[in-house]
Amino acid sequence: MFVILSALFVVVLTVGVLVILDKDACIKQLRSDRTDLAEAASALKAERDEAKRALQQASKAEVTATLHSRMGDQR
């Protein structure tokens, strides 16, 4: 009986340690994923800002070209 209880205690203790180790590994992975996501979000924001600037410049160029075209038609 004592042997069975001792073996059961060892099994429960081992499972507990494995659960704690797995939990720590999951936490480390989540932190790593969070860092990766933050870097990706920063890169996407930079791309968005660059696209906005390019669109504004293209719009200005289009308006300028249209005005020059209309002014040429009036002359």
Short mmCIF file of N, CA, C and O in Angstrom, two decimals:
data_model
loop_
_atom_site.label_atom_id
_atom_site.label_comp_id
_atom_site.label_asym_id
_atom_site.label_seq_id
_atom_site.Cartn_x
_atom_site.Cartn_y
_atom_site.Cartn_z
N MET A 1 0.82 -1.20 0.00
CA MET A 1 0.00 0.00 0.00
C MET A 1 0.86 1.26 0.00
O MET A 1 0.59 2.20 -0.73
N PHE A 2 1.90 1.24 0.84
CA PHE A 2 2.79 2.38 0.93
C PHE A 2 3.50 2.62 -0.41
O PHE A 2 3.70 3.76 -0.82
N VAL A 3 3.86 1.55 -1.09
CA VAL A 3 4.56 1.64 -2.37
C VAL A 3 3.63 2.27 -3.41
O VAL A 3 4.05 3.13 -4.20
N ILE A 4 2.39 1.89 -3.41
CA ILE A 4 1.43 2.44 -4.36
C ILE A 4 1.22 3.93 -4.11
O ILE A 4 1.20 4.73 -5.05
N LEU A 5 1.08 4.31 -2.86
CA LEU A 5 0.91 5.73 -2.53
C LEU A 5 2.16 6.53 -2.89
O LEU A 5 2.06 7.66 -3.40
N SER A 6 3.32 5.97 -2.65
CA SER A 6 4.57 6.65 -3.00
C SER A 6 4.68 6.82 -4.51
O SER A 6 5.07 7.89 -5.00
N ALA A 7 4.34 5.79 -5.25
CA ALA A 7 4.38 5.87 -6.72
C ALA A 7 3.38 6.90 -7.22
O ALA A 7 3.68 7.68 -8.14
N LEU A 8 2.20 6.91 -6.64
CA LEU A 8 1.17 7.88 -7.04
C LEU A 8 1.64 9.31 -6.75
O LEU A 8 1.45 10.22 -7.56
N PHE A 9 2.28 9.50 -5.60
CA PHE A 9 2.82 10.82 -5.24
C PHE A 9 3.87 11.27 -6.26
O PHE A 9 3.87 12.42 -6.68
N VAL A 10 4.75 10.36 -6.64
CA VAL A 10 5.79 10.68 -7.61
C VAL A 10 5.17 11.05 -8.95
O VAL A 10 5.59 12.01 -9.62
N VAL A 11 4.14 10.33 -9.38
CA VAL A 11 3.47 10.61 -10.64
C VAL A 11 2.81 11.98 -10.59
O VAL A 11 2.94 12.79 -11.51
N VAL A 12 2.10 12.27 -9.52
CA VAL A 12 1.43 13.57 -9.38
C VAL A 12 2.45 14.70 -9.35
O VAL A 12 2.27 15.73 -10.00
N LEU A 13 3.54 14.50 -8.64
CA LEU A 13 4.59 15.51 -8.57
C LEU A 13 5.21 15.74 -9.95
O LEU A 13 5.43 16.89 -10.36
N THR A 14 5.47 14.67 -10.67
CA THR A 14 6.06 14.78 -12.01
C THR A 14 5.12 15.51 -12.96
O THR A 14 5.54 16.40 -13.72
N VAL A 15 3.85 15.17 -12.92
CA VAL A 15 2.87 15.85 -13.78
C VAL A 15 2.78 17.33 -13.42
O VAL A 15 2.71 18.19 -14.30
N GLY A 16 2.82 17.64 -12.15
CA GLY A 16 2.78 19.04 -11.73
C GLY A 16 3.97 19.83 -12.25
O GLY A 16 3.82 20.95 -12.73
N VAL A 17 5.14 19.25 -12.18
CA VAL A 17 6.35 19.91 -12.68
C VAL A 17 6.25 20.11 -14.19
O VAL A 17 6.58 21.17 -14.72
N LEU A 18 5.77 19.10 -14.91
CA LEU A 18 5.63 19.21 -16.36
C LEU A 18 4.62 20.30 -16.74
O LEU A 18 4.83 21.04 -17.70
N VAL A 19 3.55 20.40 -16.00
CA VAL A 19 2.55 21.43 -16.26
C VAL A 19 3.15 22.82 -16.04
O VAL A 19 2.95 23.73 -16.85
N ILE A 20 3.92 22.98 -14.98
CA ILE A 20 4.55 24.28 -14.70
C ILE A 20 5.55 24.63 -15.79
O ILE A 20 5.59 25.76 -16.27
N LEU A 21 6.36 23.65 -16.21
CA LEU A 21 7.34 23.90 -17.28
C LEU A 21 6.64 24.25 -18.59
O LEU A 21 7.09 25.13 -19.32
N ASP A 22 5.56 23.54 -18.90
CA ASP A 22 4.81 23.82 -20.12
C ASP A 22 4.19 25.22 -20.06
O ASP A 22 4.17 25.94 -21.05
N LYS A 23 3.70 25.59 -18.90
CA LYS A 23 3.12 26.92 -18.71
C LYS A 23 4.17 27.99 -18.95
O LYS A 23 3.91 28.98 -19.64
N ASP A 24 5.37 27.81 -18.42
CA ASP A 24 6.44 28.77 -18.63
C ASP A 24 6.83 28.87 -20.10
O ASP A 24 7.07 29.96 -20.62
N ALA A 25 6.87 27.73 -20.78
CA ALA A 25 7.18 27.73 -22.21
C ALA A 25 6.10 28.48 -23.00
O ALA A 25 6.41 29.23 -23.92
N CYS A 26 4.85 28.27 -22.63
CA CYS A 26 3.75 28.97 -23.30
C CYS A 26 3.83 30.47 -23.07
O CYS A 26 3.60 31.26 -23.99
N ILE A 27 4.17 30.88 -21.88
CA ILE A 27 4.29 32.30 -21.57
C ILE A 27 5.42 32.93 -22.38
O ILE A 27 5.27 34.01 -22.96
N LYS A 28 6.55 32.23 -22.46
CA LYS A 28 7.67 32.74 -23.26
C LYS A 28 7.27 32.86 -24.73
O LYS A 28 7.61 33.84 -25.40
N GLN A 29 6.55 31.88 -25.24
CA GLN A 29 6.12 31.91 -26.64
C GLN A 29 5.15 33.06 -26.88
O GLN A 29 5.23 33.76 -27.89
N LEU A 30 4.24 33.29 -25.95
CA LEU A 30 3.29 34.39 -26.09
C LEU A 30 4.00 35.74 -26.08
O LEU A 30 3.65 36.65 -26.85
N ARG A 31 5.01 35.89 -25.23
CA ARG A 31 5.77 37.14 -25.20
C ARG A 31 6.51 37.35 -26.51
O ARG A 31 6.56 38.47 -27.04
N SER A 32 7.07 36.29 -27.03
CA SER A 32 7.76 36.37 -28.31
C SER A 32 6.79 36.74 -29.43
O SER A 32 7.09 37.58 -30.28
N ASP A 33 5.63 36.10 -29.43
CA ASP A 33 4.61 36.40 -30.43
C ASP A 33 4.15 37.86 -30.33
O ASP A 33 3.94 38.53 -31.34
N ARG A 34 4.00 38.33 -29.11
CA ARG A 34 3.57 39.72 -28.91
C ARG A 34 4.61 40.69 -29.46
O ARG A 34 4.26 41.68 -30.12
N THR A 35 5.88 40.40 -29.24
CA THR A 35 6.95 41.24 -29.77
C THR A 35 6.92 41.23 -31.30
O THR A 35 7.04 42.27 -31.94
N ASP A 36 6.76 40.03 -31.88
CA ASP A 36 6.70 39.92 -33.34
C ASP A 36 5.52 40.69 -33.91
O ASP A 36 5.64 41.37 -34.93
N LEU A 37 4.38 40.62 -33.24
CA LEU A 37 3.19 41.34 -33.70
C LEU A 37 3.38 42.85 -33.59
O LEU A 37 2.95 43.61 -34.47
N ALA A 38 4.04 43.29 -32.54
CA ALA A 38 4.30 44.72 -32.39
C ALA A 38 5.22 45.22 -33.50
O ALA A 38 4.99 46.31 -34.06
N GLU A 39 6.22 44.44 -33.84
CA GLU A 39 7.12 44.82 -34.93
C GLU A 39 6.38 44.85 -36.26
O GLU A 39 6.57 45.76 -37.07
N ALA A 40 5.53 43.87 -36.49
CA ALA A 40 4.76 43.82 -37.73
C ALA A 40 3.80 45.00 -37.81
O ALA A 40 3.62 45.62 -38.87
N ALA A 41 3.16 45.34 -36.70
CA ALA A 41 2.24 46.48 -36.67
C ALA A 41 2.98 47.78 -36.97
O ALA A 41 2.48 48.63 -37.71
N SER A 42 4.16 47.92 -36.44
CA SER A 42 4.96 49.11 -36.69
C SER A 42 5.33 49.20 -38.16
O SER A 42 5.25 50.29 -38.77
N ALA A 43 5.72 48.09 -38.75
CA ALA A 43 6.06 48.08 -40.18
C ALA A 43 4.84 48.42 -41.04
O ALA A 43 4.95 49.17 -42.02
N LEU A 44 3.68 47.87 -40.66
CA LEU A 44 2.45 48.17 -41.41
C LEU A 44 2.07 49.65 -41.30
O LEU A 44 1.61 50.25 -42.28
N LYS A 45 2.25 50.22 -40.14
CA LYS A 45 1.96 51.65 -39.97
C LYS A 45 2.87 52.49 -40.85
O LYS A 45 2.42 53.47 -41.47
N ALA A 46 4.15 52.12 -40.91
CA ALA A 46 5.09 52.86 -41.75
C ALA A 46 4.70 52.74 -43.22
O ALA A 46 4.73 53.72 -43.97
N GLU A 47 4.30 51.55 -43.65
CA GLU A 47 3.86 51.35 -45.03
C GLU A 47 2.60 52.15 -45.33
O GLU A 47 2.46 52.73 -46.41
N ARG A 48 1.68 52.18 -44.37
CA ARG A 48 0.45 52.94 -44.55
C ARG A 48 0.74 54.42 -44.70
O ARG A 48 0.20 55.09 -45.58
N ASP A 49 1.63 54.93 -43.84
CA ASP A 49 1.97 56.35 -43.93
C ASP A 49 2.65 56.67 -45.26
O ASP A 49 2.37 57.71 -45.87
N GLU A 50 3.51 55.77 -45.72
CA GLU A 50 4.18 55.97 -47.00
C GLU A 50 3.16 55.95 -48.14
O GLU A 50 3.23 56.76 -49.07
N ALA A 51 2.20 55.03 -48.06
CA ALA A 51 1.16 54.96 -49.10
C ALA A 51 0.30 56.22 -49.09
O ALA A 51 -0.09 56.72 -50.15
N LYS A 52 0.00 56.74 -47.92
CA LYS A 52 -0.79 57.98 -47.83
C LYS A 52 -0.05 59.14 -48.48
O LYS A 52 -0.64 59.94 -49.23
N ARG A 53 1.26 59.24 -48.19
CA ARG A 53 2.05 60.32 -48.79
C ARG A 53 2.10 60.17 -50.32
O ARG A 53 1.96 61.16 -51.05
N ALA A 54 2.28 58.95 -50.79
CA ALA A 54 2.33 58.71 -52.24
C ALA A 54 1.00 59.06 -52.88
O ALA A 54 0.96 59.66 -53.97
N LEU A 55 -0.10 58.71 -52.23
CA LEU A 55 -1.42 59.02 -52.76
C LEU A 55 -1.64 60.53 -52.80
O LEU A 55 -2.18 61.06 -53.78
N GLN A 56 -1.24 61.24 -51.76
CA GLN A 56 -1.38 62.69 -51.74
C GLN A 56 -0.57 63.33 -52.85
O GLN A 56 -1.04 64.25 -53.54
N GLN A 57 0.66 62.85 -53.04
CA GLN A 57 1.50 63.40 -54.10
C GLN A 57 0.90 63.10 -55.48
O GLN A 57 0.90 63.96 -56.36
N ALA A 58 0.38 61.89 -55.65
CA ALA A 58 -0.24 61.54 -56.93
C ALA A 58 -1.48 62.39 -57.18
O ALA A 58 -1.72 62.83 -58.30
N SER A 59 -2.26 62.61 -56.12
CA SER A 59 -3.46 63.43 -56.26
C SER A 59 -3.09 64.87 -56.64
O SER A 59 -3.72 65.48 -57.50
N LYS A 60 -2.06 65.41 -55.99
CA LYS A 60 -1.62 66.76 -56.31
C LYS A 60 -1.13 66.83 -57.76
O LYS A 60 -1.44 67.79 -58.47
N ALA A 61 -0.39 65.83 -58.17
CA ALA A 61 0.12 65.82 -59.55
C ALA A 61 -1.04 65.72 -60.54
O ALA A 61 -1.03 66.38 -61.59
N GLU A 62 -2.04 64.92 -60.21
CA GLU A 62 -3.19 64.77 -61.11
C GLU A 62 -3.97 66.08 -61.20
O GLU A 62 -4.38 66.49 -62.29
N VAL A 63 -4.17 66.73 -60.07
CA VAL A 63 -4.89 68.01 -60.07
C VAL A 63 -4.11 69.04 -60.87
O VAL A 63 -4.67 69.78 -61.69
N THR A 64 -2.80 69.08 -60.67
CA THR A 64 -1.96 70.02 -61.40
C THR A 64 -2.03 69.75 -62.90
O THR A 64 -2.17 70.69 -63.71
N ALA A 65 -1.93 68.49 -63.28
CA ALA A 65 -2.01 68.13 -64.70
C ALA A 65 -3.36 68.50 -65.29
O ALA A 65 -3.45 69.01 -66.42
N THR A 66 -4.43 68.28 -64.52
CA THR A 66 -5.76 68.63 -65.00
C THR A 66 -5.90 70.13 -65.18
O THR A 66 -6.45 70.61 -66.18
N LEU A 67 -5.38 70.89 -64.21
CA LEU A 67 -5.45 72.36 -64.32
C LEU A 67 -4.67 72.86 -65.52
O LEU A 67 -5.14 73.72 -66.27
N HIS A 68 -3.46 72.31 -65.69
CA HIS A 68 -2.66 72.73 -66.85
C HIS A 68 -3.37 72.36 -68.15
O HIS A 68 -3.35 73.12 -69.12
N SER A 69 -4.00 71.22 -68.17
CA SER A 69 -4.72 70.78 -69.35
C SER A 69 -5.88 71.72 -69.64
O SER A 69 -6.10 72.13 -70.78
N ARG A 70 -6.63 72.10 -68.63
CA ARG A 70 -7.78 72.98 -68.82
C ARG A 70 -7.34 74.39 -69.20
O ARG A 70 -7.99 75.07 -69.98
N MET A 71 -6.23 74.82 -68.59
CA MET A 71 -5.73 76.15 -68.93
C MET A 71 -5.26 76.18 -70.38
O MET A 71 -5.44 77.17 -71.07
N GLY A 72 -4.68 75.11 -70.83
CA GLY A 72 -4.25 75.00 -72.23
C GLY A 72 -5.43 74.99 -73.16
O GLY A 72 -5.39 75.55 -74.26
N ASP A 73 -6.54 74.38 -72.76
CA ASP A 73 -7.75 74.35 -73.59
C ASP A 73 -8.37 75.74 -73.70
O ASP A 73 -8.98 76.07 -74.71
N GLN A 74 -8.25 76.56 -72.66
CA GLN A 74 -8.85 77.88 -72.66
C GLN A 74 -8.07 78.87 -73.50
O GLN A 74 -8.60 79.85 -73.96
N ARG A 75 -6.80 78.60 -73.70
CA ARG A 75 -5.96 79.56 -74.44
C ARG A 75 -6.20 79.49 -75.90
O ARG A 75 -6.63 79.05 -76.70
#
